[in-house]
């Protein structure tokens, strides 16, 4: 109830309460607190309704990041309100947002013109381009190795790329794929 006939592009499950789920759709963001029985729209402050990606800060489950066709948005109150965090983000079509945890929270954004990340000191507030080896590529999907947060994989318009230095350099294009367009990635 409340999410019928929506194109759902992403789901994010609250790690502290698995009954709380967020759904990114092409019509905004929806939330359930009863494991999907009912959904409510939670997109106050979201200026672009096409949501391509959602990720929850595992250290602070009330903090959620949304990648949209209008940039990255952050909610610090469980989706109650959203604000754009796009300083330095030169491409606003964000296809994927992931969080890397180390000493500081680092957020990565895959866009229609490559990769960006926060500078680590102002997480989510100032973005820098990290396209060495990815120049001119559309980044559709990102995933971080859970055993080493410096190893990131990018599904792009030209296959899968890998960075072993937190996105500083991209190389090791993984071969053997039957299609160059990679929209989804996962790590076992």
PDB file of C-alpha atoms in Angstrom:
ATOM      1  CA  UNK A   1       0.000   0.000   0.000  1.00  0.00           C
ATOM      2  CA  UNK A   2       1.362   3.416  -0.964  1.00  0.00           C
ATOM      3  CA  UNK A   3       3.953   2.308  -3.533  1.00  0.00           C
ATOM      4  CA  UNK A   4       1.813   0.612  -6.181  1.00  0.00           C
ATOM      5  CA  UNK A   5       2.719   1.098  -9.824  1.00  0.00           C
ATOM      6  CA  UNK A   6       6.065   2.725  -9.095  1.00  0.00           C
ATOM      7  CA  UNK A   7       9.300   1.936 -10.886  1.00  0.00           C
ATOM      8  CA  UNK A   8      11.533   0.926  -7.958  1.00  0.00           C
ATOM      9  CA  UNK A   9      15.187   1.476  -8.833  1.00  0.00           C
ATOM     10  CA  UNK A  10      16.799   0.800  -5.445  1.00  0.00           C
ATOM     11  CA  UNK A  11      16.070  -0.646  -2.004  1.00  0.00           C
ATOM     12  CA  UNK A  12      18.036   0.076   1.175  1.00  0.00           C
ATOM     13  CA  UNK A  13      17.440  -1.859   4.392  1.00  0.00           C
ATOM     14  CA  UNK A  14      18.148  -0.234   7.745  1.00  0.00           C
ATOM     15  CA  UNK A  15      20.960  -2.333   9.294  1.00  0.00           C
ATOM     16  CA  UNK A  16      19.682  -1.627  12.810  1.00  0.00           C
ATOM     17  CA  UNK A  17      16.041  -2.573  12.065  1.00  0.00           C
ATOM     18  CA  UNK A  18      15.370  -4.777   9.045  1.00  0.00           C
ATOM     19  CA  UNK A  19      11.653  -3.906   9.133  1.00  0.00           C
ATOM     20  CA  UNK A  20      12.604  -0.396   7.989  1.00  0.00           C
ATOM     21  CA  UNK A  21      13.199  -0.274   4.246  1.00  0.00           C
ATOM     22  CA  UNK A  22      13.665   2.662   1.888  1.00  0.00           C
ATOM     23  CA  UNK A  23      12.655   2.458  -1.778  1.00  0.00           C
ATOM     24  CA  UNK A  24      14.074   4.803  -4.378  1.00  0.00           C
ATOM     25  CA  UNK A  25      11.703   5.174  -7.311  1.00  0.00           C
ATOM     26  CA  UNK A  26      11.390   7.339 -10.381  1.00  0.00           C
ATOM     27  CA  UNK A  27       8.686   9.167  -8.410  1.00  0.00           C
ATOM     28  CA  UNK A  28      10.586   9.887  -5.173  1.00  0.00           C
ATOM     29  CA  UNK A  29      11.512   7.978  -2.026  1.00  0.00           C
ATOM     30  CA  UNK A  30       9.216   5.765   0.029  1.00  0.00           C
ATOM     31  CA  UNK A  31       9.684   4.216   3.478  1.00  0.00           C
ATOM     32  CA  UNK A  32       8.175   1.287   5.320  1.00  0.00           C
ATOM     33  CA  UNK A  33       8.608   0.482   8.999  1.00  0.00           C
ATOM     34  CA  UNK A  34       6.543  -2.712   8.876  1.00  0.00           C
ATOM     35  CA  UNK A  35       8.596  -4.791   6.421  1.00  0.00           C
ATOM     36  CA  UNK A  36       6.696  -3.604   3.353  1.00  0.00           C
ATOM     37  CA  UNK A  37       3.074  -3.826   4.453  1.00  0.00           C
ATOM     38  CA  UNK A  38       2.588  -0.059   4.083  1.00  0.00           C
ATOM     39  CA  UNK A  39       4.714   2.653   2.489  1.00  0.00           C
ATOM     40  CA  UNK A  40       4.791   6.438   2.910  1.00  0.00           C
ATOM     41  CA  UNK A  41       6.373   8.967   0.590  1.00  0.00           C
ATOM     42  CA  UNK A  42       9.317  10.765   2.237  1.00  0.00           C
ATOM     43  CA  UNK A  43      10.782  13.244  -0.188  1.00  0.00           C
ATOM     44  CA  UNK A  44      10.524  16.665   1.488  1.00  0.00           C
ATOM     45  CA  UNK A  45      13.361  18.747   0.040  1.00  0.00           C
ATOM     46  CA  UNK A  46      14.129  16.300  -2.753  1.00  0.00           C
ATOM     47  CA  UNK A  47      14.179  18.518  -5.848  1.00  0.00           C
ATOM     48  CA  UNK A  48      14.580  15.661  -8.333  1.00  0.00           C
ATOM     49  CA  UNK A  49      12.169  12.761  -8.002  1.00  0.00           C
ATOM     50  CA  UNK A  50      14.092  10.234 -10.144  1.00  0.00           C
ATOM     51  CA  UNK A  51      16.069   8.291  -7.555  1.00  0.00           C
ATOM     52  CA  UNK A  52      18.695   5.930  -8.971  1.00  0.00           C
ATOM     53  CA  UNK A  53      20.526   4.872  -5.815  1.00  0.00           C
ATOM     54  CA  UNK A  54      20.142   4.791  -2.026  1.00  0.00           C
ATOM     55  CA  UNK A  55      22.654   3.960   0.670  1.00  0.00           C
ATOM     56  CA  UNK A  56      22.459   4.063   4.467  1.00  0.00           C
ATOM     57  CA  UNK A  57      25.357   5.066   6.706  1.00  0.00           C
ATOM     58  CA  UNK A  58      25.928   1.852   8.710  1.00  0.00           C
ATOM     59  CA  UNK A  59      27.375   3.847  11.603  1.00  0.00           C
ATOM     60  CA  UNK A  60      24.362   6.168  11.719  1.00  0.00           C
ATOM     61  CA  UNK A  61      21.283   4.437  10.207  1.00  0.00           C
ATOM     62  CA  UNK A  62      19.236   7.654  10.274  1.00  0.00           C
ATOM     63  CA  UNK A  63      21.606   9.098   7.654  1.00  0.00           C
ATOM     64  CA  UNK A  64      20.712   8.171   4.089  1.00  0.00           C
ATOM     65  CA  UNK A  65      22.178   9.280   0.767  1.00  0.00           C
ATOM     66  CA  UNK A  66      20.219   9.315  -2.491  1.00  0.00           C
ATOM     67  CA  UNK A  67      21.696   9.527  -5.965  1.00  0.00           C
ATOM     68  CA  UNK A  68      19.252  11.209  -8.328  1.00  0.00           C
ATOM     69  CA  UNK A  69      19.130  12.745 -11.788  1.00  0.00           C
ATOM     70  CA  UNK A  70      19.601  16.058  -9.928  1.00  0.00           C
ATOM     71  CA  UNK A  71      22.614  15.199  -7.768  1.00  0.00           C
ATOM     72  CA  UNK A  72      23.161  13.667  -4.340  1.00  0.00           C
ATOM     73  CA  UNK A  73      20.769  14.300  -1.457  1.00  0.00           C
ATOM     74  CA  UNK A  74      21.281  13.574   2.229  1.00  0.00           C
ATOM     75  CA  UNK A  75      18.801  12.943   5.014  1.00  0.00           C
ATOM     76  CA  UNK A  76      19.986  12.861   8.619  1.00  0.00           C
ATOM     77  CA  UNK A  77      16.546  12.180  10.096  1.00  0.00           C
ATOM     78  CA  UNK A  78      15.557   8.851   8.570  1.00  0.00           C
ATOM     79  CA  UNK A  79      14.160  10.403   5.411  1.00  0.00           C
ATOM     80  CA  UNK A  80      12.090  13.098   7.094  1.00  0.00           C
ATOM     81  CA  UNK A  81      13.814  15.804   5.056  1.00  0.00           C
ATOM     82  CA  UNK A  82      16.453  15.912   2.323  1.00  0.00           C
ATOM     83  CA  UNK A  83      19.058  18.458   1.282  1.00  0.00           C
ATOM     84  CA  UNK A  84      21.305  18.578  -1.761  1.00  0.00           C
ATOM     85  CA  UNK A  85      25.030  18.041  -1.181  1.00  0.00           C
ATOM     86  CA  UNK A  86      26.419  18.829  -4.604  1.00  0.00           C
ATOM     87  CA  UNK A  87      29.331  21.230  -4.157  1.00  0.00           C
ATOM     88  CA  UNK A  88      32.032  20.172  -6.638  1.00  0.00           C
ATOM     89  CA  UNK A  89      29.788  17.600  -8.340  1.00  0.00           C
ATOM     90  CA  UNK A  90      30.087  18.684 -11.972  1.00  0.00           C
ATOM     91  CA  UNK A  91      27.718  16.001 -13.251  1.00  0.00           C
ATOM     92  CA  UNK A  92      24.356  15.866 -11.495  1.00  0.00           C
ATOM     93  CA  UNK A  93      23.114  12.591 -13.025  1.00  0.00           C
ATOM     94  CA  UNK A  94      24.136  10.235 -10.205  1.00  0.00           C
ATOM     95  CA  UNK A  95      23.583   6.555 -10.953  1.00  0.00           C
ATOM     96  CA  UNK A  96      25.210   4.998  -7.886  1.00  0.00           C
ATOM     97  CA  UNK A  97      26.168   6.118  -4.368  1.00  0.00           C
ATOM     98  CA  UNK A  98      28.200   3.959  -1.964  1.00  0.00           C
ATOM     99  CA  UNK A  99      29.873   4.517   1.389  1.00  0.00           C
ATOM    100  CA  UNK A 100      33.425   3.550   2.266  1.00  0.00           C
ATOM    101  CA  UNK A 101      34.191   3.365   5.958  1.00  0.00           C
ATOM    102  CA  UNK A 102      37.630   3.898   7.410  1.00  0.00           C
ATOM    103  CA  UNK A 103      38.760   6.609   9.804  1.00  0.00           C
ATOM    104  CA  UNK A 104      36.299   8.982   8.125  1.00  0.00           C
ATOM    105  CA  UNK A 105      33.111   8.499   6.163  1.00  0.00           C
ATOM    106  CA  UNK A 106      33.846   8.662   2.434  1.00  0.00           C
ATOM    107  CA  UNK A 107      31.058   8.703  -0.111  1.00  0.00           C
ATOM    108  CA  UNK A 108      31.532   7.724  -3.753  1.00  0.00           C
ATOM    109  CA  UNK A 109      29.226   8.760  -6.595  1.00  0.00           C
ATOM    110  CA  UNK A 110      29.122   7.196 -10.046  1.00  0.00           C
ATOM    111  CA  UNK A 111      27.726   9.600 -12.646  1.00  0.00           C
ATOM    112  CA  UNK A 112      27.113   9.935 -16.365  1.00  0.00           C
ATOM    113  CA  UNK A 113      30.606  11.477 -16.582  1.00  0.00           C
ATOM    114  CA  UNK A 114      32.710   9.319 -14.291  1.00  0.00           C
ATOM    115  CA  UNK A 115      33.450   9.142 -10.570  1.00  0.00           C
ATOM    116  CA  UNK A 116      33.440  11.540  -7.640  1.00  0.00           C
ATOM    117  CA  UNK A 117      34.115  11.168  -3.931  1.00  0.00           C
ATOM    118  CA  UNK A 118      33.946  13.315  -0.872  1.00  0.00           C
ATOM    119  CA  UNK A 119      37.209  14.669   0.437  1.00  0.00           C
ATOM    120  CA  UNK A 120      36.884  12.652   3.648  1.00  0.00           C
ATOM    121  CA  UNK A 121      36.959  15.654   5.962  1.00  0.00           C
ATOM    122  CA  UNK A 122      33.571  17.039   5.009  1.00  0.00           C
ATOM    123  CA  UNK A 123      31.785  13.828   4.100  1.00  0.00           C
ATOM    124  CA  UNK A 124      29.189  14.419   1.438  1.00  0.00           C
ATOM    125  CA  UNK A 125      29.738  18.153   1.346  1.00  0.00           C
ATOM    126  CA  UNK A 126      32.591  18.658  -1.141  1.00  0.00           C
ATOM    127  CA  UNK A 127      33.085  16.339  -4.103  1.00  0.00           C
ATOM    128  CA  UNK A 128      36.294  15.803  -6.072  1.00  0.00           C
ATOM    129  CA  UNK A 129      36.605  14.075  -9.420  1.00  0.00           C
ATOM    130  CA  UNK A 130      38.471  10.731  -9.376  1.00  0.00           C
ATOM    131  CA  UNK A 131      38.543   9.685 -13.017  1.00  0.00           C
ATOM    132  CA  UNK A 132      42.132   8.553 -13.633  1.00  0.00           C
ATOM    133  CA  UNK A 133      41.454   5.676 -16.014  1.00  0.00           C
ATOM    134  CA  UNK A 134      37.679   6.286 -16.273  1.00  0.00           C
ATOM    135  CA  UNK A 135      37.610   9.494 -18.306  1.00  0.00           C
ATOM    136  CA  UNK A 136      34.555   9.774 -20.527  1.00  0.00           C
ATOM    137  CA  UNK A 137      32.777   6.736 -19.095  1.00  0.00           C
ATOM    138  CA  UNK A 138      29.301   6.433 -17.647  1.00  0.00           C
ATOM    139  CA  UNK A 139      29.456   4.766 -14.216  1.00  0.00           C
ATOM    140  CA  UNK A 140      26.260   2.818 -13.569  1.00  0.00           C
ATOM    141  CA  UNK A 141      27.136   0.821 -10.465  1.00  0.00           C
ATOM    142  CA  UNK A 142      29.678   0.812  -7.656  1.00  0.00           C
ATOM    143  CA  UNK A 143      30.564  -1.723  -5.012  1.00  0.00           C
ATOM    144  CA  UNK A 144      33.248  -1.718  -2.341  1.00  0.00           C
ATOM    145  CA  UNK A 145      35.132  -4.798  -1.188  1.00  0.00           C
ATOM    146  CA  UNK A 146      33.909  -5.371   2.404  1.00  0.00           C
ATOM    147  CA  UNK A 147      37.348  -6.719   3.346  1.00  0.00           C
ATOM    148  CA  UNK A 148      39.267  -3.712   1.965  1.00  0.00           C
ATOM    149  CA  UNK A 149      37.486  -0.394   1.569  1.00  0.00           C
ATOM    150  CA  UNK A 150      40.215   0.879  -0.744  1.00  0.00           C
ATOM    151  CA  UNK A 151      39.158  -1.660  -3.409  1.00  0.00           C
ATOM    152  CA  UNK A 152      36.234  -0.396  -5.461  1.00  0.00           C
ATOM    153  CA  UNK A 153      34.627  -1.873  -8.564  1.00  0.00           C
ATOM    154  CA  UNK A 154      32.795   0.242 -11.129  1.00  0.00           C
ATOM    155  CA  UNK A 155      30.280  -1.101 -13.647  1.00  0.00           C
ATOM    156  CA  UNK A 156      30.511   1.249 -16.616  1.00  0.00           C
ATOM    157  CA  UNK A 157      29.561   1.744 -20.241  1.00  0.00           C
ATOM    158  CA  UNK A 158      32.852   0.011 -21.130  1.00  0.00           C
ATOM    159  CA  UNK A 159      32.871  -2.943 -18.723  1.00  0.00           C
ATOM    160  CA  UNK A 160      34.103  -3.370 -15.156  1.00  0.00           C
ATOM    161  CA  UNK A 161      36.960  -1.312 -13.737  1.00  0.00           C
ATOM    162  CA  UNK A 162      38.801  -1.727 -10.435  1.00  0.00           C
ATOM    163  CA  UNK A 163      40.574   0.686  -8.126  1.00  0.00           C
ATOM    164  CA  UNK A 164      42.807  -0.507  -5.295  1.00  0.00           C
ATOM    165  CA  UNK A 165      43.572   2.958  -3.932  1.00  0.00           C
ATOM    166  CA  UNK A 166      40.142   4.312  -2.976  1.00  0.00           C
ATOM    167  CA  UNK A 167      39.338   5.548  -6.462  1.00  0.00           C
ATOM    168  CA  UNK A 168      42.593   7.397  -7.075  1.00  0.00           C
ATOM    169  CA  UNK A 169      43.386   5.276 -10.111  1.00  0.00           C
ATOM    170  CA  UNK A 170      41.205   2.948 -12.154  1.00  0.00           C
ATOM    171  CA  UNK A 171      42.692   0.073 -14.106  1.00  0.00           C
ATOM    172  CA  UNK A 172      42.541  -3.675 -14.475  1.00  0.00           C
ATOM    173  CA  UNK A 173      39.555  -3.664 -16.750  1.00  0.00           C
ATOM    174  CA  UNK A 174      38.022  -7.067 -16.109  1.00  0.00           C
ATOM    175  CA  UNK A 175      37.724  -8.963 -19.384  1.00  0.00           C
ATOM    176  CA  UNK A 176      35.641 -11.890 -20.524  1.00  0.00           C
ATOM    177  CA  UNK A 177      32.272 -10.142 -20.301  1.00  0.00           C
ATOM    178  CA  UNK A 178      29.824 -10.693 -23.136  1.00  0.00           C
ATOM    179  CA  UNK A 179      28.563  -7.115 -22.812  1.00  0.00           C
ATOM    180  CA  UNK A 180      30.435  -3.889 -22.176  1.00  0.00           C
ATOM    181  CA  UNK A 181      27.454  -2.277 -20.386  1.00  0.00           C
ATOM    182  CA  UNK A 182      27.492  -3.279 -16.699  1.00  0.00           C
ATOM    183  CA  UNK A 183      24.525  -2.095 -14.639  1.00  0.00           C
ATOM    184  CA  UNK A 184      24.868  -4.242 -11.505  1.00  0.00           C
ATOM    185  CA  UNK A 185      27.722  -5.600  -9.405  1.00  0.00           C
ATOM    186  CA  UNK A 186      27.961  -7.611  -6.212  1.00  0.00           C
ATOM    187  CA  UNK A 187      30.668  -9.165  -4.075  1.00  0.00           C
ATOM    188  CA  UNK A 188      30.222 -12.603  -2.516  1.00  0.00           C
TER     189      UNK A 188
END
